[in-house]
Short mmCIF file of C-alpha atoms and ligand atoms in Angstrom, two decimals:
data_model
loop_
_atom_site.label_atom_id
_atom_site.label_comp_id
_atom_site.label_asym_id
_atom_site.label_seq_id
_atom_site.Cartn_x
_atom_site.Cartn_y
_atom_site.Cartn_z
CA UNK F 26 35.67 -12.49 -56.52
CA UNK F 27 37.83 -15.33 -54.94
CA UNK F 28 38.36 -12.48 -51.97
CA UNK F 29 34.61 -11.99 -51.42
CA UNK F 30 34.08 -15.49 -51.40
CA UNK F 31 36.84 -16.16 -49.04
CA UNK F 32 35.08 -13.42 -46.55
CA UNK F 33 31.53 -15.01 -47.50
CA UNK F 34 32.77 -18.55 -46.56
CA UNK F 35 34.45 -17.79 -43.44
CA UNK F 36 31.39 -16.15 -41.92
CA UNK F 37 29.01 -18.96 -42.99
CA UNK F 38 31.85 -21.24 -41.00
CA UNK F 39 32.11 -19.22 -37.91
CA UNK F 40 28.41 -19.14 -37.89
CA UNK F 41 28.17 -22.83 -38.69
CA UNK F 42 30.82 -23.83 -35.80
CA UNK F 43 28.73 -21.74 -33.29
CA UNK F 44 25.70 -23.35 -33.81
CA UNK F 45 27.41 -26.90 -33.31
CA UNK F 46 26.78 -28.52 -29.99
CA UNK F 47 29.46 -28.68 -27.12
CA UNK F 48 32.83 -29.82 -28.69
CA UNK F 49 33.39 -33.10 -28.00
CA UNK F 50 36.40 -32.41 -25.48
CA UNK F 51 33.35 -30.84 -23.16
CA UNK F 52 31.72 -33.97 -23.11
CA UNK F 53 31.89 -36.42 -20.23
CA UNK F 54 33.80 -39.49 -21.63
CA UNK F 55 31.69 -43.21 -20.41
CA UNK F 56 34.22 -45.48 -20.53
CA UNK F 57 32.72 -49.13 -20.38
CA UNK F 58 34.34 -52.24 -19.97
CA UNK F 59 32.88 -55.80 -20.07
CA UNK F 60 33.75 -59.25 -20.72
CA UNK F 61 31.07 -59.70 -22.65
CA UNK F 62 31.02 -59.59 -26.81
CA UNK F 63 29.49 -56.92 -28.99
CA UNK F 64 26.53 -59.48 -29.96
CA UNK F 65 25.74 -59.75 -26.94
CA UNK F 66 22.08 -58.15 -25.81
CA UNK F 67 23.35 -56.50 -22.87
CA UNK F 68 26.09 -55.28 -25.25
CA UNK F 69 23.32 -53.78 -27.67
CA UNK F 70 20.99 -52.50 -25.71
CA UNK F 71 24.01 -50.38 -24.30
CA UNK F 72 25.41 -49.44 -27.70
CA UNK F 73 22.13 -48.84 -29.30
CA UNK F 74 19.72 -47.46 -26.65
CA UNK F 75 21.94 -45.97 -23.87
CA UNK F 76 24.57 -44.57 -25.85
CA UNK F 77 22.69 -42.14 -28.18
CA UNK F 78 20.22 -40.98 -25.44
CA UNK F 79 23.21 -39.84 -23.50
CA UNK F 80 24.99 -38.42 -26.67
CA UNK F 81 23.88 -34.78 -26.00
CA UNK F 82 26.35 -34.64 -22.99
CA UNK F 83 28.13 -38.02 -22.74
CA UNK F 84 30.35 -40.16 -25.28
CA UNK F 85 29.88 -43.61 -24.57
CA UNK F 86 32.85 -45.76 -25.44
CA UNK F 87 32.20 -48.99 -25.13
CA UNK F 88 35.45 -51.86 -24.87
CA UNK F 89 33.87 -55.75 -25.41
CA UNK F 90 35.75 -59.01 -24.35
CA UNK F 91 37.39 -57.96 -21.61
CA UNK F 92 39.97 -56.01 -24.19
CA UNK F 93 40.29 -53.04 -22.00
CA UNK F 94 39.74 -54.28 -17.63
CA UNK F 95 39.66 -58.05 -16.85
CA UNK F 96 37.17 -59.47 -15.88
CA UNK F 97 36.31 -59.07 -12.60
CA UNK F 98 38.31 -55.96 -11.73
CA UNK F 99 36.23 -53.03 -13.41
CA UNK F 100 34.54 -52.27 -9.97
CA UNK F 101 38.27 -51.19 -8.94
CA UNK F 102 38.60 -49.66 -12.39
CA UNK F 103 35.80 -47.43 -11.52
CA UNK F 104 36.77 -46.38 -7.79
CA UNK F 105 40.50 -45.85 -9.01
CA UNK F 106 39.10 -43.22 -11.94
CA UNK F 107 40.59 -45.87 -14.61
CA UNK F 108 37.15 -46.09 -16.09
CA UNK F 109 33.68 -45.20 -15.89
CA UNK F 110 31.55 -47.88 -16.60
CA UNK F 111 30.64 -51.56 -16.31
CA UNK F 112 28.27 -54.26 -16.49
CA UNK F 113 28.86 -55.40 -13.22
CA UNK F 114 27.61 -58.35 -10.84
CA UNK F 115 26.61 -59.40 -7.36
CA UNK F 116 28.97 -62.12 -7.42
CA UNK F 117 32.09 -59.28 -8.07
CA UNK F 118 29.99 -57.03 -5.38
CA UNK F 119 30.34 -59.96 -2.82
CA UNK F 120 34.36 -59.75 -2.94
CA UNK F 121 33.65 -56.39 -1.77
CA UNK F 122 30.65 -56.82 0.15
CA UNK F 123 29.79 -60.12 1.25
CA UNK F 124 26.12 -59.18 1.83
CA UNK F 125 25.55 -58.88 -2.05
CA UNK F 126 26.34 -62.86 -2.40
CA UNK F 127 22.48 -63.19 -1.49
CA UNK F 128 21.78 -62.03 -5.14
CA UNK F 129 24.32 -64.42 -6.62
CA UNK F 130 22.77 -67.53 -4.40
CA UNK F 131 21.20 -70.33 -6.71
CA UNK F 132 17.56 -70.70 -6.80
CA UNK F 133 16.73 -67.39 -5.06
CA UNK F 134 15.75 -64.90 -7.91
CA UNK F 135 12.75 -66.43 -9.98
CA UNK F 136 12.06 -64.79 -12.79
CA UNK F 137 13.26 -61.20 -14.47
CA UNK F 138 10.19 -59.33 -13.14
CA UNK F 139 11.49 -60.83 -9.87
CA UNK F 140 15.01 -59.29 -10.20
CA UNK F 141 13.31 -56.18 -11.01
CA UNK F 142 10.93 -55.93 -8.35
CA UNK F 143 14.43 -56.59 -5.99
CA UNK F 144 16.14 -53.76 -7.32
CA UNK F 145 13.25 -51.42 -6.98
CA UNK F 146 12.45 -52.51 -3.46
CA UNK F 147 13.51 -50.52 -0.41
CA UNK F 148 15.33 -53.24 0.53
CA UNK F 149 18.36 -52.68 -2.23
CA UNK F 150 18.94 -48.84 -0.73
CA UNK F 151 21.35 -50.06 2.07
CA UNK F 152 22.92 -52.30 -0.57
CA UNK F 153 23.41 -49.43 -3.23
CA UNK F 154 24.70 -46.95 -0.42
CA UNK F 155 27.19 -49.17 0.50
CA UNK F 156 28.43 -49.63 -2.63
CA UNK F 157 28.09 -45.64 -3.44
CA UNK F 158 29.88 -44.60 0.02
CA UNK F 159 32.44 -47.23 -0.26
CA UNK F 160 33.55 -48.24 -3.56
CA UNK F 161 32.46 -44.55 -5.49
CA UNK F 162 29.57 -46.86 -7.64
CA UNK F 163 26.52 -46.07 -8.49
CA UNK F 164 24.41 -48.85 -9.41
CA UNK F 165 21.91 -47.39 -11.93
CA UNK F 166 19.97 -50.47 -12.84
CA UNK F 167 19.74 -53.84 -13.21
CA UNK F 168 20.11 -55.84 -16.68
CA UNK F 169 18.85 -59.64 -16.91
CA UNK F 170 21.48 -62.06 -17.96
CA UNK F 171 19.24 -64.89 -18.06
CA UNK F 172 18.70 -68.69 -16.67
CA UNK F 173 22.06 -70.19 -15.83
CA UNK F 174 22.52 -74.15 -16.87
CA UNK F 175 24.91 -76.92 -17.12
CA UNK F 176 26.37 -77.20 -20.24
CA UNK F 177 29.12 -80.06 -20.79
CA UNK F 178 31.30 -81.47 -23.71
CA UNK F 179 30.13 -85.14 -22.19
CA UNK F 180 27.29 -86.47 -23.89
CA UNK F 181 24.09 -87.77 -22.29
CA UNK F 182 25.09 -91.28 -22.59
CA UNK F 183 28.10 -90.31 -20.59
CA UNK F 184 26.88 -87.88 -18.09
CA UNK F 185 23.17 -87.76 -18.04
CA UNK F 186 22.57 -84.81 -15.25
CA UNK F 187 19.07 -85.85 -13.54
CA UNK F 188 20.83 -84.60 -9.83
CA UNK F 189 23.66 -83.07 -7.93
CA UNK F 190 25.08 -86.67 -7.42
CA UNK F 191 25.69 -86.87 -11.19
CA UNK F 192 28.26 -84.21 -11.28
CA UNK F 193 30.11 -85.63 -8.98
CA UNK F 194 33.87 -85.39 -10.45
CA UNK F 195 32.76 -82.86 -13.01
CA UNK F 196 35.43 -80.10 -13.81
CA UNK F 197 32.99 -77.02 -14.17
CA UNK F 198 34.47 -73.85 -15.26
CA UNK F 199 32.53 -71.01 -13.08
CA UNK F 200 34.09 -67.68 -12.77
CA UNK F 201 36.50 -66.67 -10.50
CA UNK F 202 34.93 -65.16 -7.35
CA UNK F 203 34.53 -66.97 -4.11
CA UNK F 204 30.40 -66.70 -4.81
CA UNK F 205 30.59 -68.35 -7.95
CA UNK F 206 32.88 -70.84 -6.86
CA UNK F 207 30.82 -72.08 -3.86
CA UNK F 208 27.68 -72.33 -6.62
CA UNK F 209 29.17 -74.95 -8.53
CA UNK F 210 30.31 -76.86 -5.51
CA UNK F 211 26.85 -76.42 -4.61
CA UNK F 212 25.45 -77.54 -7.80
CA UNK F 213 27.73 -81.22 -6.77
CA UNK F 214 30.90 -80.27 -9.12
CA UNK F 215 34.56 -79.40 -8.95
CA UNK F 216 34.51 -75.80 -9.89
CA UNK F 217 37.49 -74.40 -11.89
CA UNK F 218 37.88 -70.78 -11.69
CA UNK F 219 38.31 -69.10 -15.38
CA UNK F 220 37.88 -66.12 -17.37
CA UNK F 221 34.87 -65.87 -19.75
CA UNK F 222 37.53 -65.19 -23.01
CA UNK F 223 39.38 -68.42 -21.81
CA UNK F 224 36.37 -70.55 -21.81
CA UNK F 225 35.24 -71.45 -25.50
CA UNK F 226 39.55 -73.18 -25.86
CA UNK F 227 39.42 -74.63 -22.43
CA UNK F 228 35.95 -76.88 -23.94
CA UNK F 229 37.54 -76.98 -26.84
CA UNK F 230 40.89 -78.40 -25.70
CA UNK F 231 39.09 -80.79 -22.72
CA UNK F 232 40.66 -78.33 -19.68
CA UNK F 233 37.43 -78.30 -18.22
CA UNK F 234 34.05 -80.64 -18.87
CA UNK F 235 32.05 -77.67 -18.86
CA UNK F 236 30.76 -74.56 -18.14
CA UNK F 237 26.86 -72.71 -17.01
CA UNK F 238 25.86 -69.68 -18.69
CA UNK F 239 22.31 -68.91 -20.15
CA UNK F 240 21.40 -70.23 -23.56
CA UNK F 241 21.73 -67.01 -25.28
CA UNK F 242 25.84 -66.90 -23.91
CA UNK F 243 25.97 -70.43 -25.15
CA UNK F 244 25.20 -68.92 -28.86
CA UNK F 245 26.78 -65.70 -28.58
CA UNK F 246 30.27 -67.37 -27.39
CA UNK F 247 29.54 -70.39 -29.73
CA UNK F 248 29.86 -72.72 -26.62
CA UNK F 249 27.60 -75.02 -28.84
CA UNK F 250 30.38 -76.22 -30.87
CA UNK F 251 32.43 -77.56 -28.49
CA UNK F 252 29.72 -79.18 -25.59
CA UNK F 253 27.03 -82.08 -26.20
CA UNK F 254 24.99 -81.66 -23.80
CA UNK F 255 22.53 -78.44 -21.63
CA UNK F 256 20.63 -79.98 -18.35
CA UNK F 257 18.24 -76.70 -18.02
CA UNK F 258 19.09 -76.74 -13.98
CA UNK F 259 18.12 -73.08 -14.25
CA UNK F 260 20.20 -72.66 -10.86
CA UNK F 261 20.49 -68.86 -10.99
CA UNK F 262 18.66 -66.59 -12.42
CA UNK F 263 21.64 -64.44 -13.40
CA UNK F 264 21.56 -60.67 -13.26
CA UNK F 265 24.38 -57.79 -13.40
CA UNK F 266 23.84 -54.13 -12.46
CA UNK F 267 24.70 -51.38 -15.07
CA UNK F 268 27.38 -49.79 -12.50
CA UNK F 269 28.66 -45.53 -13.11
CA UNK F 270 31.29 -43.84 -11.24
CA UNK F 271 29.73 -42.01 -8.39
CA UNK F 272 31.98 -38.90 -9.47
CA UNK F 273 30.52 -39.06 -12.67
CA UNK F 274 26.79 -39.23 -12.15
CA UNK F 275 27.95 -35.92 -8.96
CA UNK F 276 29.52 -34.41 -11.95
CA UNK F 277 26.25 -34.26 -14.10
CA UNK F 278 23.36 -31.52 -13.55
CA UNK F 279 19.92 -32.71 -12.62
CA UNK F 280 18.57 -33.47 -15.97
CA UNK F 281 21.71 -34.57 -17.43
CA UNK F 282 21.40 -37.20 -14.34
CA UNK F 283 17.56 -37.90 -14.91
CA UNK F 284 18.67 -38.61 -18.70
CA UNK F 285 21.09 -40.98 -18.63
CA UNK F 286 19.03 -43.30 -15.10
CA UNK F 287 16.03 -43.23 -17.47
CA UNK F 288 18.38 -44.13 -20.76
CA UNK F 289 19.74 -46.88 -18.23
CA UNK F 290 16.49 -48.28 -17.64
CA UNK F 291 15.21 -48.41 -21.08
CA UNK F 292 18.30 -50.07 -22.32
CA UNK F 293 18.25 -52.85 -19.34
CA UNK F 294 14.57 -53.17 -20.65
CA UNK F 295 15.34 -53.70 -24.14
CA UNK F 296 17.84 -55.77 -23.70
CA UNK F 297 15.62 -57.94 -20.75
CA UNK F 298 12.91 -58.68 -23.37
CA UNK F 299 15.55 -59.68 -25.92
CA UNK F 300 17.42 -61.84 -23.90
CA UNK F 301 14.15 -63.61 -22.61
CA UNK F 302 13.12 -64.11 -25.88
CA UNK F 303 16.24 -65.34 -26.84
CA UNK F 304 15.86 -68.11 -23.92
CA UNK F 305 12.35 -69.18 -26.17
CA UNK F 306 13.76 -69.32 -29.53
CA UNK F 307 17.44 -71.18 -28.63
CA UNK F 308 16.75 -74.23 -27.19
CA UNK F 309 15.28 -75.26 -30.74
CA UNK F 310 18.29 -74.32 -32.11
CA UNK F 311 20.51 -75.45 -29.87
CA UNK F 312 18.50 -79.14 -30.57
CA UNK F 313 19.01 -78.58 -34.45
CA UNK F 314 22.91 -78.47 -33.89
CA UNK F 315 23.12 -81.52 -32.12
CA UNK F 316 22.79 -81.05 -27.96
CA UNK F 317 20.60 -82.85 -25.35
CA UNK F 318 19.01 -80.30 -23.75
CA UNK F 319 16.62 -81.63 -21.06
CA UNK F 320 15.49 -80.89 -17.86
CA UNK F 321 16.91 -82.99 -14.83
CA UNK F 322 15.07 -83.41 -11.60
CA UNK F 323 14.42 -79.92 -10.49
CA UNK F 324 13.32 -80.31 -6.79
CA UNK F 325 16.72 -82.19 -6.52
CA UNK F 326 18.69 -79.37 -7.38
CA UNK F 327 16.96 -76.97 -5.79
CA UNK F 328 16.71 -78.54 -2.67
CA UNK F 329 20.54 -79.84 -2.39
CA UNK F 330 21.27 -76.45 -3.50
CA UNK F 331 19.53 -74.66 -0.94
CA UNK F 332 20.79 -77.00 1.93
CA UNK F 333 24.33 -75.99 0.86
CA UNK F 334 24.05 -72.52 1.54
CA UNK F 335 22.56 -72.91 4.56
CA UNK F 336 25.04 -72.54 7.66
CA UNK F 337 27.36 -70.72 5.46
CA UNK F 338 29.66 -67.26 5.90
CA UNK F 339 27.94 -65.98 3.06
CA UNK F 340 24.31 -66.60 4.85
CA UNK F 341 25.78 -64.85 7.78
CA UNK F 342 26.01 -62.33 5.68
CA UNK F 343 23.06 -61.45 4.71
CA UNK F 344 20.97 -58.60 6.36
CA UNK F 345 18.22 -60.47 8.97
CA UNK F 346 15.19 -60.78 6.93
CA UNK F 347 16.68 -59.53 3.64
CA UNK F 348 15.83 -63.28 2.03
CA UNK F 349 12.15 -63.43 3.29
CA UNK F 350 11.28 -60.00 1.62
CA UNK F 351 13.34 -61.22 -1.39
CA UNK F 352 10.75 -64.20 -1.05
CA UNK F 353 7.99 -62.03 -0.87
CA UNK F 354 8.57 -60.02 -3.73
CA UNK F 355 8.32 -63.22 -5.77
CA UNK F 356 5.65 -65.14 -7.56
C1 LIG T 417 30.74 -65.73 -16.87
O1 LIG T 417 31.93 -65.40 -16.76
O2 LIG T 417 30.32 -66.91 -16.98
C2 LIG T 417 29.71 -64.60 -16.83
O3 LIG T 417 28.44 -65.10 -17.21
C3 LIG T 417 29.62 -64.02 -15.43
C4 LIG T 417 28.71 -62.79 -15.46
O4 LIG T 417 28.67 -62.14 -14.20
C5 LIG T 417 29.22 -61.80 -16.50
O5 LIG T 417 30.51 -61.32 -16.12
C6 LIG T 417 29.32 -62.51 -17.86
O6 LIG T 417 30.18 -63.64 -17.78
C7 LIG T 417 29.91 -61.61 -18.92
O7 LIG T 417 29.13 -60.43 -19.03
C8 LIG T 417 29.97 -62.36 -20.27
O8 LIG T 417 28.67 -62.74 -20.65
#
């Protein structure tokens, strides 16, 4: 008995391990790093829409906080083979390709729908086939990070932010590319270059007077606890681009490749009407645990910010008549 049952198992086991789906070895491995947490909606929309509509043919493998590429080199990650994926942005692209710091210039993008309408416009192809011929990245889609503001440990009877002039002498972290860096000399402050992991201590500990990410960031880092004050300057509407290895997406077939742009899509969607919702709900909250959060003189910004760029290497960078069509494409 113990004999036939041995047989009678064995067959029901080969016959089982036939029917399971490619071994796990055959799949393509997406490795994807990003500074950003596991709470975060960019984060989730990856883990939780991307990831399983991929699963028939891809593991995703996700690595938060900067843990496995710094910040700011996964683009080189990806072109050396050292990883797969990231959540990249203009402001990294513009190290590479100074033309992409038009996307990363305050007060240009408007809205989500805007960024949208950008990266679906003719006018991104020359942009994307630089960075596929030339770097070996495919930019699949584009994932809205939200309304970028001044946050700072200095209360409003300290600092109250109403223009540029006010942060004179400010120590604003912004991170470390030359893009970013000219925005918050643009925005009137002393910009400090730093990591995202580094910036919740350097509040914290006083190293810097402040930092500008989107409200959601400033909950999902907890930069709340350790700042007094948010002037909404809304100076960029931030964006990054869900960026592949080029050999990967050549590797896949046709449909596998139509699967994973469309899973792309829906999870930059998801996690777009998240986020904006998020941008509702928080300044409430943000209110309830103490913050000013109030909106300076808008035309002041934008205007000084503007000027700044104006006359600059990275506006003689940008492709003639790239910035009117971005215009155009707006509300
Ligand atoms: C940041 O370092 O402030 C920044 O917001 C820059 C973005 O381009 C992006 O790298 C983001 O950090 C991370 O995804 C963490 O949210």
């Amino acid at each position: 008995m113990t004999h036939k049952m041995t047989r009678h198992m064995l067959a029901a086991m080969a016959a089982l391990t036939l029917a399971l789906p490619a071994a796990a070895a055959d799949k393509v491995k997406l490795r994807m790093s990003t500074p950003a947490s596991e709470t975060d909606q960019r984060s989730v929309a990856l883990a939780e829409v991307f990831g399983p509509a991929v699963a028939e043919f891809a593991t995703y493998e996700p690595h938060y906080n900067a843990s496995l590429i710094a910040q700011g080199s996964e683009l080189e990650a990806i072109a050396s083979g050292d990883l797969e994926m990231s959540i990249a942005s203009a402001q990294e692209l513009a190290q590479f390709f100074p033309e992409f710091s038009i996307f990363a210039t305050g007060y240009v993008h408007q809205d989500a729908a805007h960024q949208v309408a950008v990266f679906n416009d003719a006018l991104m192809d020359p942009f994307k086939k630089t960075v596929e011929d030339e770097l070996g990245v495919k930019l699949l889609t584009v994932m809205y990070l939200g309304r970028r503001h001044v946050n700072l440990r200095q209360c409003r009877d300290e600092v109250d932010v109403q223009t540029p002039a006010d942060l004179a002498g400010v120590n604003l972290r912004m991170p470390g590319t030359d893009a970013w860096q000219f925005l918050g000399k643009a925005l009137g402050a002393n910009p400090t270059p730093m990591a995202f992991t580094e910036v919740y201590t350097a509040l914290q500990t006083g190293s810097v007077d402040g930092q500008d990410n989107p409200l959601p960031t400033v909950v999902d880092a907890k930069f709340y606890e350790v700042t007094c004050q948010i002037a909404l300057t809304s100076h960029l509407v931030d964006l990054n681009y869900i960026a592949l290895s080029k050999a990967t997406w050549d590797s896949l077939s046709a449909e596998q490749q139509a699967t994973l742009q469309q899973a792309a899509d829906d999870a930059a969607e998801s996690g777009r009407q998240k986020q904006l919702q998020k941008e509702e709900d928080l300044v409430a909250f943000l209110k309830e645990q103490g913050l000013a959060v109030y909106e300076p003189d808008l035309a002041a910004f934008r205007s000084h910010v503007q000027e700044q760029y104006k006359g600059t290497e990275f506006a003689a960078s940008w492709p003639e008549g790239v910035l009117d069509q971005i215009n155009a494409l707006g509300n």
